[in-house]
mmCIF file of C-alpha atoms in Angstrom:
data_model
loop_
_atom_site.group_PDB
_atom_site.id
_atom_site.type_symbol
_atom_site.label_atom_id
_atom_site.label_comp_id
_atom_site.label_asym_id
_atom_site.label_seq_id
_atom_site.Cartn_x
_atom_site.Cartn_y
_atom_site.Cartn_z
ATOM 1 C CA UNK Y 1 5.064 15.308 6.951
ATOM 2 C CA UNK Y 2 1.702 16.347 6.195
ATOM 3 C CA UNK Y 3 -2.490 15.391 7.088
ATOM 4 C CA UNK Y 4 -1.742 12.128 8.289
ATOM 5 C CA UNK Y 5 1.421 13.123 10.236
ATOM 6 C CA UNK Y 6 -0.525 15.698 11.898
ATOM 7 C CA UNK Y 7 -3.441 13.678 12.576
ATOM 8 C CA UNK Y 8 -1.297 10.548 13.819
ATOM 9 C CA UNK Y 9 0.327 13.105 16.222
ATOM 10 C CA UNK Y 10 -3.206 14.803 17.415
ATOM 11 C CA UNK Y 11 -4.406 11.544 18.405
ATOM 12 C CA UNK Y 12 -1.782 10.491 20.345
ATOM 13 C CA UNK Y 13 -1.814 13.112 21.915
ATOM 14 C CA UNK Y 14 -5.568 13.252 22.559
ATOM 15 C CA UNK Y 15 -5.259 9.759 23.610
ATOM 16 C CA UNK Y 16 -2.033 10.319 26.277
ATOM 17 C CA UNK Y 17 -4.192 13.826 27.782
ATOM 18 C CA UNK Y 18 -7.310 11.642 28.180
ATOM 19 C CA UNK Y 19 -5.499 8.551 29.908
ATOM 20 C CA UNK Y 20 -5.591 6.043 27.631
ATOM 21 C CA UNK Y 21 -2.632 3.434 28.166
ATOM 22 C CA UNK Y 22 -0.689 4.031 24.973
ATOM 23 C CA UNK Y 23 2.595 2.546 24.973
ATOM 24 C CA UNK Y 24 4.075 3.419 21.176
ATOM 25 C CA UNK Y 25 3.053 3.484 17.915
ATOM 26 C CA UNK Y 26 4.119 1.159 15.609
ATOM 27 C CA UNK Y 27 4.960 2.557 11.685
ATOM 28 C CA UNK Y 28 3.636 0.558 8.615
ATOM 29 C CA UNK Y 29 6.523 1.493 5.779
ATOM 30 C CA UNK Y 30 5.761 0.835 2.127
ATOM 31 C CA UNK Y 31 8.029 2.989 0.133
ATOM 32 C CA UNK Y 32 9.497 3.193 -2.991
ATOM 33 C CA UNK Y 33 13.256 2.972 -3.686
ATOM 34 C CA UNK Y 34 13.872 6.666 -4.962
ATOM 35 C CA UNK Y 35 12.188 7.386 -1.229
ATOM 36 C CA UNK Y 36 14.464 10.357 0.030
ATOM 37 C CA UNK Y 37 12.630 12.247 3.079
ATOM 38 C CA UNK Y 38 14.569 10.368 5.979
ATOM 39 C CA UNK Y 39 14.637 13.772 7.332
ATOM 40 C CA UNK Y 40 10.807 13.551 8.200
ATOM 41 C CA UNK Y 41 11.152 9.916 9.590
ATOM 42 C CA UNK Y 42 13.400 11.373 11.458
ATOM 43 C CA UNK Y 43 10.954 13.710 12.760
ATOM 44 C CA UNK Y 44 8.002 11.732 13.193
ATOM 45 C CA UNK Y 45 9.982 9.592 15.178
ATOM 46 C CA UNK Y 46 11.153 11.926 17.299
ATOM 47 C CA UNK Y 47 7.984 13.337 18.045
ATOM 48 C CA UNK Y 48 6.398 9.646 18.868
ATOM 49 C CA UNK Y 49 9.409 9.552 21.241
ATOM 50 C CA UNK Y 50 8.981 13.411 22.753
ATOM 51 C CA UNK Y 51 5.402 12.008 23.740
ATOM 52 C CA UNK Y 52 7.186 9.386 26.147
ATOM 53 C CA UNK Y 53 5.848 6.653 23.564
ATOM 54 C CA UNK Y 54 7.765 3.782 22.040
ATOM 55 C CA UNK Y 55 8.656 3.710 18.297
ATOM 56 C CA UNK Y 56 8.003 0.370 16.110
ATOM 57 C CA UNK Y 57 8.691 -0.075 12.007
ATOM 58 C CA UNK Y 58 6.140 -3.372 12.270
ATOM 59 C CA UNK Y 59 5.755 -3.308 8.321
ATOM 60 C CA UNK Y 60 8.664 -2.391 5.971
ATOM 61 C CA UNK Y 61 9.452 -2.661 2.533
ATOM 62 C CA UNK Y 62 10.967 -0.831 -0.245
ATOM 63 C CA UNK Y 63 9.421 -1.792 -3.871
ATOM 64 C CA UNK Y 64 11.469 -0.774 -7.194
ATOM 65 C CA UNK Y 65 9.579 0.263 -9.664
ATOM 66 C CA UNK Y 66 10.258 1.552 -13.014
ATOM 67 C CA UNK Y 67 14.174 2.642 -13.591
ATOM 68 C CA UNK Y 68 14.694 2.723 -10.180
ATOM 69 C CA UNK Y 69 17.411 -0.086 -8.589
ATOM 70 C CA UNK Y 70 18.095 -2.525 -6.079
ATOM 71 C CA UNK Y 71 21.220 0.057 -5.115
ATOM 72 C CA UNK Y 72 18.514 2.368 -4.196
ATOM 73 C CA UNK Y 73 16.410 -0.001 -2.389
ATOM 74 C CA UNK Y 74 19.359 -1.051 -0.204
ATOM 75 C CA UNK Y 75 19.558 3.065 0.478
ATOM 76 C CA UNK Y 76 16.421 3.169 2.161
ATOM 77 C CA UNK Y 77 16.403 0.155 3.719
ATOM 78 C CA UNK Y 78 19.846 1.296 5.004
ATOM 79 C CA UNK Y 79 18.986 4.402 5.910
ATOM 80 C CA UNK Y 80 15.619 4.050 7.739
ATOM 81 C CA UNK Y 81 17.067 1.152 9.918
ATOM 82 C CA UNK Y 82 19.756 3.548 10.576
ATOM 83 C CA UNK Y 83 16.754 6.316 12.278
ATOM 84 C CA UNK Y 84 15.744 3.459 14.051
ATOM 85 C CA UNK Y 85 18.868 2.643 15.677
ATOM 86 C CA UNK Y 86 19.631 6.132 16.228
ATOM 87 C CA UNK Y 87 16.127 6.752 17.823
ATOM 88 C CA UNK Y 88 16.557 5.307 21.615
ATOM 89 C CA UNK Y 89 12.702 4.637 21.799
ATOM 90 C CA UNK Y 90 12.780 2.507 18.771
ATOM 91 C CA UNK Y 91 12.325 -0.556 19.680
ATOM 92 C CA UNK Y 92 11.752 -3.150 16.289
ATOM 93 C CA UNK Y 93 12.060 -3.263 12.774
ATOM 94 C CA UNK Y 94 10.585 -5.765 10.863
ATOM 95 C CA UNK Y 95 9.892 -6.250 7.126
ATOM 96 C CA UNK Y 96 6.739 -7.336 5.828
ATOM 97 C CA UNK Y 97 7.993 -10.501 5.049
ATOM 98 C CA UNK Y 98 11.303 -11.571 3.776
ATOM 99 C CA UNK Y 99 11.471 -13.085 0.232
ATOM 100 C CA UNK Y 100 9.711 -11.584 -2.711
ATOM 101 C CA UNK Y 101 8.586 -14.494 -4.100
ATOM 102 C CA UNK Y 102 5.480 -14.395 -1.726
ATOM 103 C CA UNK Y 103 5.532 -10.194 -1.163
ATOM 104 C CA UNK Y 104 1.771 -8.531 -1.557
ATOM 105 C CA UNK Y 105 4.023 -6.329 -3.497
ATOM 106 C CA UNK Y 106 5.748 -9.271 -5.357
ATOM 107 C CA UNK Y 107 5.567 -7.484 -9.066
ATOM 108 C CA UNK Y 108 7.733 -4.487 -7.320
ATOM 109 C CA UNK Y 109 10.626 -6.871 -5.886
ATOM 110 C CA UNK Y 110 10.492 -5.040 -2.335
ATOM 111 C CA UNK Y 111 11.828 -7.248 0.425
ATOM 112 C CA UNK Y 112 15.742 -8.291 1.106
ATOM 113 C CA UNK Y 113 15.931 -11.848 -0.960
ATOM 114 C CA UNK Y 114 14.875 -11.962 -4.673
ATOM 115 C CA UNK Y 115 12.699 -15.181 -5.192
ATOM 116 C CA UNK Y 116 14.945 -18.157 -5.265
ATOM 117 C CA UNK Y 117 15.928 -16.658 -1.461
ATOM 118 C CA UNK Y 118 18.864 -15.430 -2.740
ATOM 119 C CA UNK Y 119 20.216 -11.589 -0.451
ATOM 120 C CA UNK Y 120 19.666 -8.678 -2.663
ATOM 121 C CA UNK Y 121 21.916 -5.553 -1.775
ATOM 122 C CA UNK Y 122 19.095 -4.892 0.973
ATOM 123 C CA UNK Y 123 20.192 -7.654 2.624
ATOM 124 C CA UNK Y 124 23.628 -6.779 2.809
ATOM 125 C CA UNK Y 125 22.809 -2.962 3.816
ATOM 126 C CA UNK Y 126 21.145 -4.371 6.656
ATOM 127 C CA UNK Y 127 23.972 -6.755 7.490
ATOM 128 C CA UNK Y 128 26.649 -3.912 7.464
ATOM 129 C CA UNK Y 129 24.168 -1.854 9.353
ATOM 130 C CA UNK Y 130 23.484 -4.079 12.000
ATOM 131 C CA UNK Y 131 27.100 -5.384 12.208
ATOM 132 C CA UNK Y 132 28.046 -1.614 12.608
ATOM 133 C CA UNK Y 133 26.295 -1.553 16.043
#
């Protein structure tokens, strides 16, 4: 929540009143692993959705930095694939990328293998997740 949530949701909105074929908006994610406000996700979301407009997570990743944990990466990868799921107009979620051997963010370890390709816990939260459906 906050400026940019506002503003994301003003435009759309301007955009829809004035006619303009929007379809959905698509998210770019780059959190941190001690990331805790699903709640607003949640929100924002819903909102996209209340608009009549698709929902799309086209860029995620979760980087650890200092004392934080690949537990607490899994979390939020768990947890924000879980709003997607649960949000009917959601219709993708994609990492930004997929090893972090080649990440922008590769100093931060943020994706779902490590990088000799091996599946962090992210991986496996997603797995469980996704089998779950």
């Amino acid at each position: 929540e906050g400026p940019k949530a506002d503003g994301l949701m003003k435009l759309m909105q301007s955009l829809k009143d004035a006619g303009t074929p929007v379809d959905g908006v698509g998210f770019q994610m780059h959190l941190d692993a001690d990331f805790d406000r699903f709640d607003e996700v949640a929100k924002n979301f819903q909102t996209i959705a209340d608009m009549d407009l698709d929902v799309y997570v086209t860029e995620f990743d979760v980087s650890i930095r200092s004392g934080q944990t690949e537990q607490q990466q899994a979390k939020v990868y768990e947890e924000v694939l879980s709003l997607c799921l649960d949000q009917p107009r959601c219709k993708a979620f994609q990492t930004w990328g997929f090893t972090d051997m080649y990440s922008w963010r590769a100093q931060y370890d943020p994706l779902i293998l490590d990088r000799r390709y091996q599946a962090k816990p992210a991986y496996l939260a997603l797995q469980k997740r996704l089998g779950g459906n």
